[in-house]
Coordinates of C-alpha atoms in Angstrom, one line a residue:
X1 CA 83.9 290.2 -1.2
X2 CA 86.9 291.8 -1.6
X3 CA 90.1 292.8 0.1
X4 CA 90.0 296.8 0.6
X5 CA 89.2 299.6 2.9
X6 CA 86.0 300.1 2.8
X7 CA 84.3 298.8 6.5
X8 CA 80.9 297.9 4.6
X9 CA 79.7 294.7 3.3
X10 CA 77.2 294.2 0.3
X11 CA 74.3 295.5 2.0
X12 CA 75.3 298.2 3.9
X13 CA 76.1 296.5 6.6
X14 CA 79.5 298.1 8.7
X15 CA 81.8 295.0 9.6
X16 CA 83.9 296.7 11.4
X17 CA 82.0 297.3 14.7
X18 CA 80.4 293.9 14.4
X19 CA 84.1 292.0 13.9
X20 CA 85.0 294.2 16.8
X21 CA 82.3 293.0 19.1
X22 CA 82.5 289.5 18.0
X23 CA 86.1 289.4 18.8
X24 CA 85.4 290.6 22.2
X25 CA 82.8 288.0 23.2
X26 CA 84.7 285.3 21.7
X27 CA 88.3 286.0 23.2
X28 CA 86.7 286.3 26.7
X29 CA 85.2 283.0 25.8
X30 CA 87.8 281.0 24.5
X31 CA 90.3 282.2 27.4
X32 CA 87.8 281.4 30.6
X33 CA 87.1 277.7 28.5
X34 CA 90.9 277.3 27.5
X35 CA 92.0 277.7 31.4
X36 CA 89.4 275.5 33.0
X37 CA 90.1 273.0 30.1
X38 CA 93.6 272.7 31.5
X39 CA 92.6 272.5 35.2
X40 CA 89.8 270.2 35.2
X41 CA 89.6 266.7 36.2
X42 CA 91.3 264.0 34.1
X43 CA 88.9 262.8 31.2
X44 CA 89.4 258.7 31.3
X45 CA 92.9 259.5 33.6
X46 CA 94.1 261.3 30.7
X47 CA 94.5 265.2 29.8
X48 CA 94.2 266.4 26.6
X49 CA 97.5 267.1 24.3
X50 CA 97.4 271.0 23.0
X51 CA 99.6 270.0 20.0
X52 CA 96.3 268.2 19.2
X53 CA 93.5 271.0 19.6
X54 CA 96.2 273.4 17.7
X55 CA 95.9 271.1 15.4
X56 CA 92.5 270.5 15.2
X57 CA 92.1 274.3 15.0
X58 CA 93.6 274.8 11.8
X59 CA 92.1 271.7 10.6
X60 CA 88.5 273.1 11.6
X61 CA 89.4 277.2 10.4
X62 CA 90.5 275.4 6.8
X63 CA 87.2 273.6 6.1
X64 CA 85.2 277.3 6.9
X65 CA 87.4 279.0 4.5
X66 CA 87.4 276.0 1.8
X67 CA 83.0 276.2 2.1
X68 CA 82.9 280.0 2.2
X69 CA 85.6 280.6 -0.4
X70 CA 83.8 277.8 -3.0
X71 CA 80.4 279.9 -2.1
X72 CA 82.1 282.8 -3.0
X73 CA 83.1 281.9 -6.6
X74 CA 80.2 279.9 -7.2
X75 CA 77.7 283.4 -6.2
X76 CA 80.3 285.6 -8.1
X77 CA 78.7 287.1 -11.3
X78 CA 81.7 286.6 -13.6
X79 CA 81.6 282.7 -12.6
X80 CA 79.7 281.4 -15.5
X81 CA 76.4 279.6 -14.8
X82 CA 77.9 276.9 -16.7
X83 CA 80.8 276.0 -14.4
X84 CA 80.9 272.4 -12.7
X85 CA 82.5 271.6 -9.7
X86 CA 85.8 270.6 -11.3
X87 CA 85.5 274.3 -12.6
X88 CA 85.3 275.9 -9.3
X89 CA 87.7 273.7 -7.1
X90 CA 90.3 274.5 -10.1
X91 CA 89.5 278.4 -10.0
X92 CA 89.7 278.4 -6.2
X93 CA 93.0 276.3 -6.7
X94 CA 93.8 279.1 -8.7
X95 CA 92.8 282.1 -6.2
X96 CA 94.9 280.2 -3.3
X97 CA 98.1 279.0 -4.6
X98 CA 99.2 282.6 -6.5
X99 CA 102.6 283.9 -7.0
X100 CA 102.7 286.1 -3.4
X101 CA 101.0 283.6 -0.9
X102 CA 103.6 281.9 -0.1
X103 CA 104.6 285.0 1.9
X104 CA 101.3 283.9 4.4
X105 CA 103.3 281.1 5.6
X106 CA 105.6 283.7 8.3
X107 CA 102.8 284.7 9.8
X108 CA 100.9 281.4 9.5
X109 CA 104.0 280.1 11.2
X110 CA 104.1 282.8 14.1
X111 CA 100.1 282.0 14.7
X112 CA 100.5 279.0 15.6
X113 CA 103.6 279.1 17.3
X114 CA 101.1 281.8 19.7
X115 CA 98.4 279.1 19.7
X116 CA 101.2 276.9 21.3
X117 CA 102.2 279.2 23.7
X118 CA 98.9 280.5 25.1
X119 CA 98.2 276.7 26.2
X120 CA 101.5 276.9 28.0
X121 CA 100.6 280.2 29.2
X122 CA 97.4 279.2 30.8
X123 CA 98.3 276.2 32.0
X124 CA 100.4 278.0 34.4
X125 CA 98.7 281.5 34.7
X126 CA 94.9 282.1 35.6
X127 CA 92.8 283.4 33.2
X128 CA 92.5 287.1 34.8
X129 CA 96.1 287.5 34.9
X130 CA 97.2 286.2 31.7
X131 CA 94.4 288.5 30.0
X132 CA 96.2 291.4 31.3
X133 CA 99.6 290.7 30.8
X134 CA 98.5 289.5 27.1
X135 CA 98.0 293.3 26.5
X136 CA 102.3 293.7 25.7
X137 CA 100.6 292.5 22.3
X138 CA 99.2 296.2 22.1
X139 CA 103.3 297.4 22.8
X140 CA 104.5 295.3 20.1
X141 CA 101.8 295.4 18.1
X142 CA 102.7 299.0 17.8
X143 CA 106.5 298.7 18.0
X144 CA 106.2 296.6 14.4
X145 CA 103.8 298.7 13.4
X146 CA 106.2 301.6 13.4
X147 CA 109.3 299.8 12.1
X148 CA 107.6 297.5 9.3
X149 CA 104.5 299.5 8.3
X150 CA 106.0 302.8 8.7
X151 CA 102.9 303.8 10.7
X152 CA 104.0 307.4 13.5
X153 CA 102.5 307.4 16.9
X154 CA 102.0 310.6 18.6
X155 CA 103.7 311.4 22.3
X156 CA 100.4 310.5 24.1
X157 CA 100.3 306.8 22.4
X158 CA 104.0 306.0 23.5
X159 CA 102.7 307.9 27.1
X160 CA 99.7 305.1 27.0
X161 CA 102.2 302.2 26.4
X162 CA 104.3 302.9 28.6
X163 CA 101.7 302.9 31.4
X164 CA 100.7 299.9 29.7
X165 CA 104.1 298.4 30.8
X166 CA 104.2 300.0 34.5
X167 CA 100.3 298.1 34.8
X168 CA 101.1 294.6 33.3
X169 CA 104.2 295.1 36.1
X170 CA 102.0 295.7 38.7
X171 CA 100.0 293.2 38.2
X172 CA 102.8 290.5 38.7
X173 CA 104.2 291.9 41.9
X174 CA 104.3 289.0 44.6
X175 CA 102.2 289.0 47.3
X176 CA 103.5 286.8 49.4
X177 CA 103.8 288.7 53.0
X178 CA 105.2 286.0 55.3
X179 CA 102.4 286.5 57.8
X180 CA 100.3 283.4 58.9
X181 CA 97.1 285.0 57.1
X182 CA 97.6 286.0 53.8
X183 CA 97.0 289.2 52.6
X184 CA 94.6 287.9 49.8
X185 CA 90.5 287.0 49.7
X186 CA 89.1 284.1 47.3
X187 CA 85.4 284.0 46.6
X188 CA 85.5 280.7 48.5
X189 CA 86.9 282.4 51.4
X190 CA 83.9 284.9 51.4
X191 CA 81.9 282.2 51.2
X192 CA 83.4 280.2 53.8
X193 CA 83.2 282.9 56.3
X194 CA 85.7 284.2 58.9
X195 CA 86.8 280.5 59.8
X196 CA 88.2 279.7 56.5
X197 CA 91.8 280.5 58.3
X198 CA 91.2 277.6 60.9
X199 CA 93.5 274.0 60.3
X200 CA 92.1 271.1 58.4
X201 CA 91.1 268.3 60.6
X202 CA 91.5 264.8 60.1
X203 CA 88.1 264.1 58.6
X204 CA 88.9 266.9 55.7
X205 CA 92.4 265.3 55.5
X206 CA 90.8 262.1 54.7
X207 CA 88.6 263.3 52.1
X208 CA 91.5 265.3 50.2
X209 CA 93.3 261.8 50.1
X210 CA 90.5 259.9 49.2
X211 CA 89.4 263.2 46.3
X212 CA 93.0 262.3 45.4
X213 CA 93.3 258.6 45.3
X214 CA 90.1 258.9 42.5
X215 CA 92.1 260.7 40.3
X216 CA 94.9 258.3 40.0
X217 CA 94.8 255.8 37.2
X218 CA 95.0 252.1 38.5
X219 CA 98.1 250.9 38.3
X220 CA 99.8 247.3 38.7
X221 CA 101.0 246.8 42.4
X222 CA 104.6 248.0 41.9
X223 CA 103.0 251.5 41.5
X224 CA 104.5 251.5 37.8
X225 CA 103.9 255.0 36.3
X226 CA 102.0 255.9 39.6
X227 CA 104.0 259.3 39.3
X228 CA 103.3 260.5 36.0
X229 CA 99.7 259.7 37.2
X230 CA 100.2 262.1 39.9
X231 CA 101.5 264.9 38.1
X232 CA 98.6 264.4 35.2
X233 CA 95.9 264.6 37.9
X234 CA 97.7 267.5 39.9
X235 CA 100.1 269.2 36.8
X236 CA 102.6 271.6 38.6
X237 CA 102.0 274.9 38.2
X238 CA 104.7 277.8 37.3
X239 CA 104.3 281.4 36.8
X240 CA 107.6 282.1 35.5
X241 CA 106.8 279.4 33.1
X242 CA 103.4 281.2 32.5
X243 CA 105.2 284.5 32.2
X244 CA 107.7 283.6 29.8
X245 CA 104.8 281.9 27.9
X246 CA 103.0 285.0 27.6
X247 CA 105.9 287.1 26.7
X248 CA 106.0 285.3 23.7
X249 CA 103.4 285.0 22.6
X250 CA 102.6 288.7 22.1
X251 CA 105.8 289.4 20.6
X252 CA 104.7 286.3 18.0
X253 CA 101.2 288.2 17.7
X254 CA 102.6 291.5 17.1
X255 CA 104.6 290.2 14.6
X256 CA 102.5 287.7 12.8
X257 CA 99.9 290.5 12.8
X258 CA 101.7 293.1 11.4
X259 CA 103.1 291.0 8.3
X260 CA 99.7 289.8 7.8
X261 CA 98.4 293.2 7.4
X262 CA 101.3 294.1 5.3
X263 CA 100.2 291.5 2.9
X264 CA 96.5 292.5 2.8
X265 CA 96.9 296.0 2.7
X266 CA 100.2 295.7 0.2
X267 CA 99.0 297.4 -3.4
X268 CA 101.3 294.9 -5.2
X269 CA 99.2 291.8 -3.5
X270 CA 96.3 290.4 -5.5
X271 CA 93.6 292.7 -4.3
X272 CA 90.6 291.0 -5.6
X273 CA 91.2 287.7 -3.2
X274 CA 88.6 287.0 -0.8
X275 CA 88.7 287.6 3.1
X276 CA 87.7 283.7 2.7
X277 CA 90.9 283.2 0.3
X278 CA 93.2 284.8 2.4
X279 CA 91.6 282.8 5.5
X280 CA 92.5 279.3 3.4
X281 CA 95.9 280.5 2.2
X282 CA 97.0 281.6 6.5
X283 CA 95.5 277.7 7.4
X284 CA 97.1 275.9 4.9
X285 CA 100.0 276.8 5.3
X286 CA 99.3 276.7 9.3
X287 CA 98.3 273.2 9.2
X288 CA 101.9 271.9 8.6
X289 CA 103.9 272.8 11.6
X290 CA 101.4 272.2 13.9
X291 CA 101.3 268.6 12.6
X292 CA 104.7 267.6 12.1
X293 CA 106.3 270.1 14.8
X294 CA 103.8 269.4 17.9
X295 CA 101.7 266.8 17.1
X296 CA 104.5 264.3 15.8
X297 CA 108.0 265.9 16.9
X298 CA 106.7 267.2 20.4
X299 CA 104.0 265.4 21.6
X300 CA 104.1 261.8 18.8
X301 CA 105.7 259.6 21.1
X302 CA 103.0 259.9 23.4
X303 CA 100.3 260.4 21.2
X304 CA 100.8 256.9 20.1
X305 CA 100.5 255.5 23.3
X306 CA 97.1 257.1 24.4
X307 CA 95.8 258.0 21.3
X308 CA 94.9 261.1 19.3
X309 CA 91.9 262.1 20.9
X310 CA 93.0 261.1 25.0
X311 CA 91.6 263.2 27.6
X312 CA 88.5 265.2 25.1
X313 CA 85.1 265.8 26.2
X314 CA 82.6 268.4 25.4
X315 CA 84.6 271.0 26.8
X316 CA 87.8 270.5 25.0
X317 CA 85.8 270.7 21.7
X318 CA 84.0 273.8 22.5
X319 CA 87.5 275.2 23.4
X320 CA 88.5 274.1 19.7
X321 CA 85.7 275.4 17.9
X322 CA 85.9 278.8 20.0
X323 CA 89.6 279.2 19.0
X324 CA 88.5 278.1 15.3
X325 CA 86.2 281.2 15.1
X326 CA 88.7 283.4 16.4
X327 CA 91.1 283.0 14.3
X328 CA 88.6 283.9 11.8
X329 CA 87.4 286.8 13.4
X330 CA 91.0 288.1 13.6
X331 CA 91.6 288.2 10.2
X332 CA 88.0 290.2 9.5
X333 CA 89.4 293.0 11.6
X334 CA 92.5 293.1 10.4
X335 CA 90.9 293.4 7.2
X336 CA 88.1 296.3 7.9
X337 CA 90.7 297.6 10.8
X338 CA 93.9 297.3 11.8
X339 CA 95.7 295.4 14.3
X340 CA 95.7 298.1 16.8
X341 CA 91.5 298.3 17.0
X342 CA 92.0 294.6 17.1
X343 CA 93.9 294.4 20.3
X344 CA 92.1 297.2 21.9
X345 CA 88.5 295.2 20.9
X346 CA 90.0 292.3 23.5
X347 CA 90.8 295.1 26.1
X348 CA 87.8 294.6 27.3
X349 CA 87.7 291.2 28.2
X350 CA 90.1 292.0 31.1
X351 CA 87.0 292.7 33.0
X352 CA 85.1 289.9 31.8
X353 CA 88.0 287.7 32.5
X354 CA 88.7 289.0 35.9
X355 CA 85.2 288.5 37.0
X356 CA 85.0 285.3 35.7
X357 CA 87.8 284.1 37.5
X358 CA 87.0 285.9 40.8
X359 CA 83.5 283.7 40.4
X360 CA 84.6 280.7 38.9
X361 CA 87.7 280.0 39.9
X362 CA 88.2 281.7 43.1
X363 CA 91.1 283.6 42.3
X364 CA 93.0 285.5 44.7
X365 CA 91.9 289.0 45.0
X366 CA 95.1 291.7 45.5
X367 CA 95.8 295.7 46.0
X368 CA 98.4 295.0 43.6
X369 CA 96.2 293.0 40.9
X370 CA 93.1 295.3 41.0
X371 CA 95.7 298.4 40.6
X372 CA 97.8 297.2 37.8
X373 CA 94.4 296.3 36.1
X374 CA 93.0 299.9 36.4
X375 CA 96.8 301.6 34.8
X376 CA 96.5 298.7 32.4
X377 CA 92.6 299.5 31.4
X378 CA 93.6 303.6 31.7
X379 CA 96.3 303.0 29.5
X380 CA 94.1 301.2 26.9
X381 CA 91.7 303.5 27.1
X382 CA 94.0 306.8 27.0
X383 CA 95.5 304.9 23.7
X384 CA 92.6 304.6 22.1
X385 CA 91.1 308.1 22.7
X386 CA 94.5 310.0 21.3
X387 CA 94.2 311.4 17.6
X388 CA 96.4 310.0 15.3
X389 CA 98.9 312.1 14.2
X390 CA 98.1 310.7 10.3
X391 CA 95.2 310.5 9.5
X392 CA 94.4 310.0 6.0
X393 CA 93.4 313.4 3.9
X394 CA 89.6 313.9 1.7
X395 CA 90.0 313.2 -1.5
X396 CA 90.7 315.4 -4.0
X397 CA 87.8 317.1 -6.2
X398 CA 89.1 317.0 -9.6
X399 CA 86.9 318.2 -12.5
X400 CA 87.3 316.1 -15.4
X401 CA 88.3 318.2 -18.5
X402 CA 85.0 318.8 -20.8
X403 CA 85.5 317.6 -23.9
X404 CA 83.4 319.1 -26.9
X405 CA 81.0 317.0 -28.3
X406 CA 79.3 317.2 -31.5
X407 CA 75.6 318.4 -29.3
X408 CA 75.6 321.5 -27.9
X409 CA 75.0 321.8 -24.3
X410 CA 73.2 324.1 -22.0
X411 CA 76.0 326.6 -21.4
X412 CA 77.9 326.4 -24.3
X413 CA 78.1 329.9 -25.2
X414 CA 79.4 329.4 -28.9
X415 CA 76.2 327.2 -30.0
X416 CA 74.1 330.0 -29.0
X417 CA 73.6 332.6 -32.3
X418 CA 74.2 336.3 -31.4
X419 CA 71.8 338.4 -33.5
X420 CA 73.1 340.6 -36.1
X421 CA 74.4 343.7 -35.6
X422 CA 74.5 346.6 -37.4
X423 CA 77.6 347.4 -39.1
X424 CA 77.0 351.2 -37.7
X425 CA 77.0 350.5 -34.2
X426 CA 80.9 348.7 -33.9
X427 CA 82.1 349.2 -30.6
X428 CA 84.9 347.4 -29.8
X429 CA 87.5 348.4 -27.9
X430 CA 86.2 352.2 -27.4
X431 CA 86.1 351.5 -24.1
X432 CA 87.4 354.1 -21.1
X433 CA 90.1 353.6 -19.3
X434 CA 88.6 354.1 -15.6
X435 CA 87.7 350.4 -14.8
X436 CA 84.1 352.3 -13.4
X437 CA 83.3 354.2 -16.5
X438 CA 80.8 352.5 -18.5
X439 CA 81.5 351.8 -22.6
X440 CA 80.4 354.9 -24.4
X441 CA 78.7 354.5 -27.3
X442 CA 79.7 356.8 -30.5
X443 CA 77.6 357.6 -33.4
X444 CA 79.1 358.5 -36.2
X445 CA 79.0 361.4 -37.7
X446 CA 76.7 362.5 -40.5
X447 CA 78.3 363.0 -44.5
X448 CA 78.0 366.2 -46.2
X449 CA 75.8 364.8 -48.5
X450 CA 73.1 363.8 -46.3
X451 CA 73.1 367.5 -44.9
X452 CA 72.4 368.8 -48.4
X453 CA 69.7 366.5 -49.1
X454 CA 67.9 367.8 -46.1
X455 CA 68.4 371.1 -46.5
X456 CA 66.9 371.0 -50.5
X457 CA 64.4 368.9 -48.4

């Protein structure tokens, strides 16, 4: 399968809506399993590392691309039947490490650093509003577009983006009101009833406590450690932490995006590599900061006390594997896309998110969140429907120049034998000059001698 614009596969089949809808489902997905994998309760006392499950990630996305880009070669008809498996590791060796891919390894670099940052992000935000501040991606997405890809947006696109900006704004208004109810309703409020504003009493004081005192590690008695316990089993959260985070990481996504498409779409890049080829060229070269910058410069020293794998269960690993199969799905619509149908395909998962959490997590409903979220969804959806000011022109028809050939053809006029004519009846050029007048034709006159014959006849 090759890298170029056309949106169908092998047998007809158009990749670009299903990419599209795969993307959706999973990024809804991986952000509702990502949040609750940071707030649940302590696997063993200990909470996973995300250095780790970045990790992990790119370890997981480079075994899929390896498999599917040695499936590719080996299924290829100009891979001879004869070829062993030395043969096709060395051509595949070949396909990845070319004379341009090192130029993957800026926006391998900026995906991971994202990946980083959206475990920081959602450590701190909930999942609803981190999904809708996440759509800046579609500002800068577009803002690198224009200054790197040369793309032109039309004044209803910049109109849509900056509502874009005035809803992600919105949505981060405080809502603290300094009244003793607060202005905000919880799912577990609603289904608490009206009395969910009355004072704890003792008895649900003494179960928090006790709730709490499970969660703590044992410790010796000197209560060594006994507050990094704590804040493992209740991490602080911070939204200006969360929204810093999340900044970030959409200026890394624009970014990381845009060079990425660059490379694909560049006519001087080796267009016959592989979506899979590409896929294993972005990992690999992924791979190595997120192993020696997080796992051993950020998070090593405590890595080797607990081990690699403290604080996984089921849920962390579906959180990996989810993440693992976006990753590939990005690149798929960036390929049969572009980056801006790629951000507004996880548009939608605001309001998958948002219910989720509302559900789930019994987020705090507000005038403030449900209104940014509309001008936020408005804005996506005003983007989307506006024309593009280039689009791309039909082809031209172009008749190839008909070249003689030793057969005559159908029309060819000279192959075709004019009967003769007699040299009596020559009438060229006698024509009148009034373009309506038809040729006239002339006989010519009779000799003398043929008069006397008839008359002695």
């Amino acid at each position: 399968m090759a890298v170029d614009s056309s949106s169908r596969g092998s047998g007809g089949v158009s990749w670009k809506p299903v990419s599209i809808a795969a993307l959706t489902l999973q990024n809804s997905i991986h952000i509702l399993i990502l949040r609750y994998s940071r707030v649940m309760p302590l696997v063993d006392g200990q909470r996973y590392f995300a250095s780790t499950a970045v990790f992990l990630n790119e370890v997981i996305k480079l075994t899929i691309s390896l498999t599917m880009a040695l499936y590719s070669i080996a299924t290829d008809p100009k891979t001879p039947d004869t070829s062993t498996a030395t043969g096709l590791f060395a051509e595949l060796t070949r396909a990845v490490f070319t004379e341009d891919s090192w130029k993957l390894a800026i926006p391998a670099m900026l995906f991971t650093l994202q990946s980083t940052l959206h475990y920081l992000a959602l450590s701190n935000l909930d999942a609803a509003t981190f999904q809708v501040t996440d759509q800046l991606k579609i500002l800068t997405t577009a803002i690198f577009s224009v200054l790197i890809l040369g793309k032109s947006l039309s004044t209803r696109k910049w109109l849509s983006l900056l509502l874009l900006m005035v809803g992600v704004a919105i949505v981060q208004i405080p809502t603290g009101t300094g009244s003793t109810h607060p202005s905000v309703l919880s799912m577990k409020d609603l289904k608490n009833g009206a009395a969910f504003h009355e004072g704890r009493t003792i008895w649900d004081l003494e179960e928090a406590v006790n709730e709490a005192a499970h969660k703590l590690s044992k410790r010796s008695a000197t209560y060594e450690g006994i507050q990094d316990d704590f804040e493992m089993a209740f991490p602080e959260v911070n939204n200006s932490i969360g929204l810093i985070a999340v900044l970030l990481s959409t200026v890394t996504s624009g970014l990381g995006s845009v060079f990425y498409e660059k490379i694909l779409k560049d006519p001087k890049s080796d267009r016959s590599a592989s979506i899979w080829v590409r896929n294993v060229q972005l990992s690999f070269y992924s791979i190595w900061p997120a192993l020696f910058v997080g796992v051993l410069f950020w998070d090593g020293e405590h890595i080797a006390k607990t081990g690699f794998f403290a604080g996984y269960n089921s849920i962390v690993w579906t959180n990996v594997l989810v993440q693992a199969a976006g990753g590939i799905l990005v690149s798929f619509v960036i390929n049969y896309a572009n980056n801006i149908t790629k951000n507004f395909a996880t548009s939608i998962s605001i309001l998958i998110s948002f219910l989720a959490s509302v559900i789930f997590f019994d987020m705090d409903i507000t005038l403030f969140y449900v209104l940014g979220t509309a001008v936020v969804i408005f804005a996506v959806y005003l983007y989307n429907q506006s024309p593009d000011e280039a689009r791309p022109r039909p082809p031209q028809i172009r008749i190839p120049d008909m070249e003689k050939s030793g057969e005559s053809g159908y029309f060819d006029l000279e192959s075709i034998v004019a009967p003769a004519r007699s040299p009596l009846r020559n009438t060229e050029g006698l024509s009148s000059s009034r373009p309506g007048t038809p040729s006239l034709e002339r006989r010519p006159a009779k000799s003398p001698d043929l008069r006397m014959s008839k008359q002695k006849w």
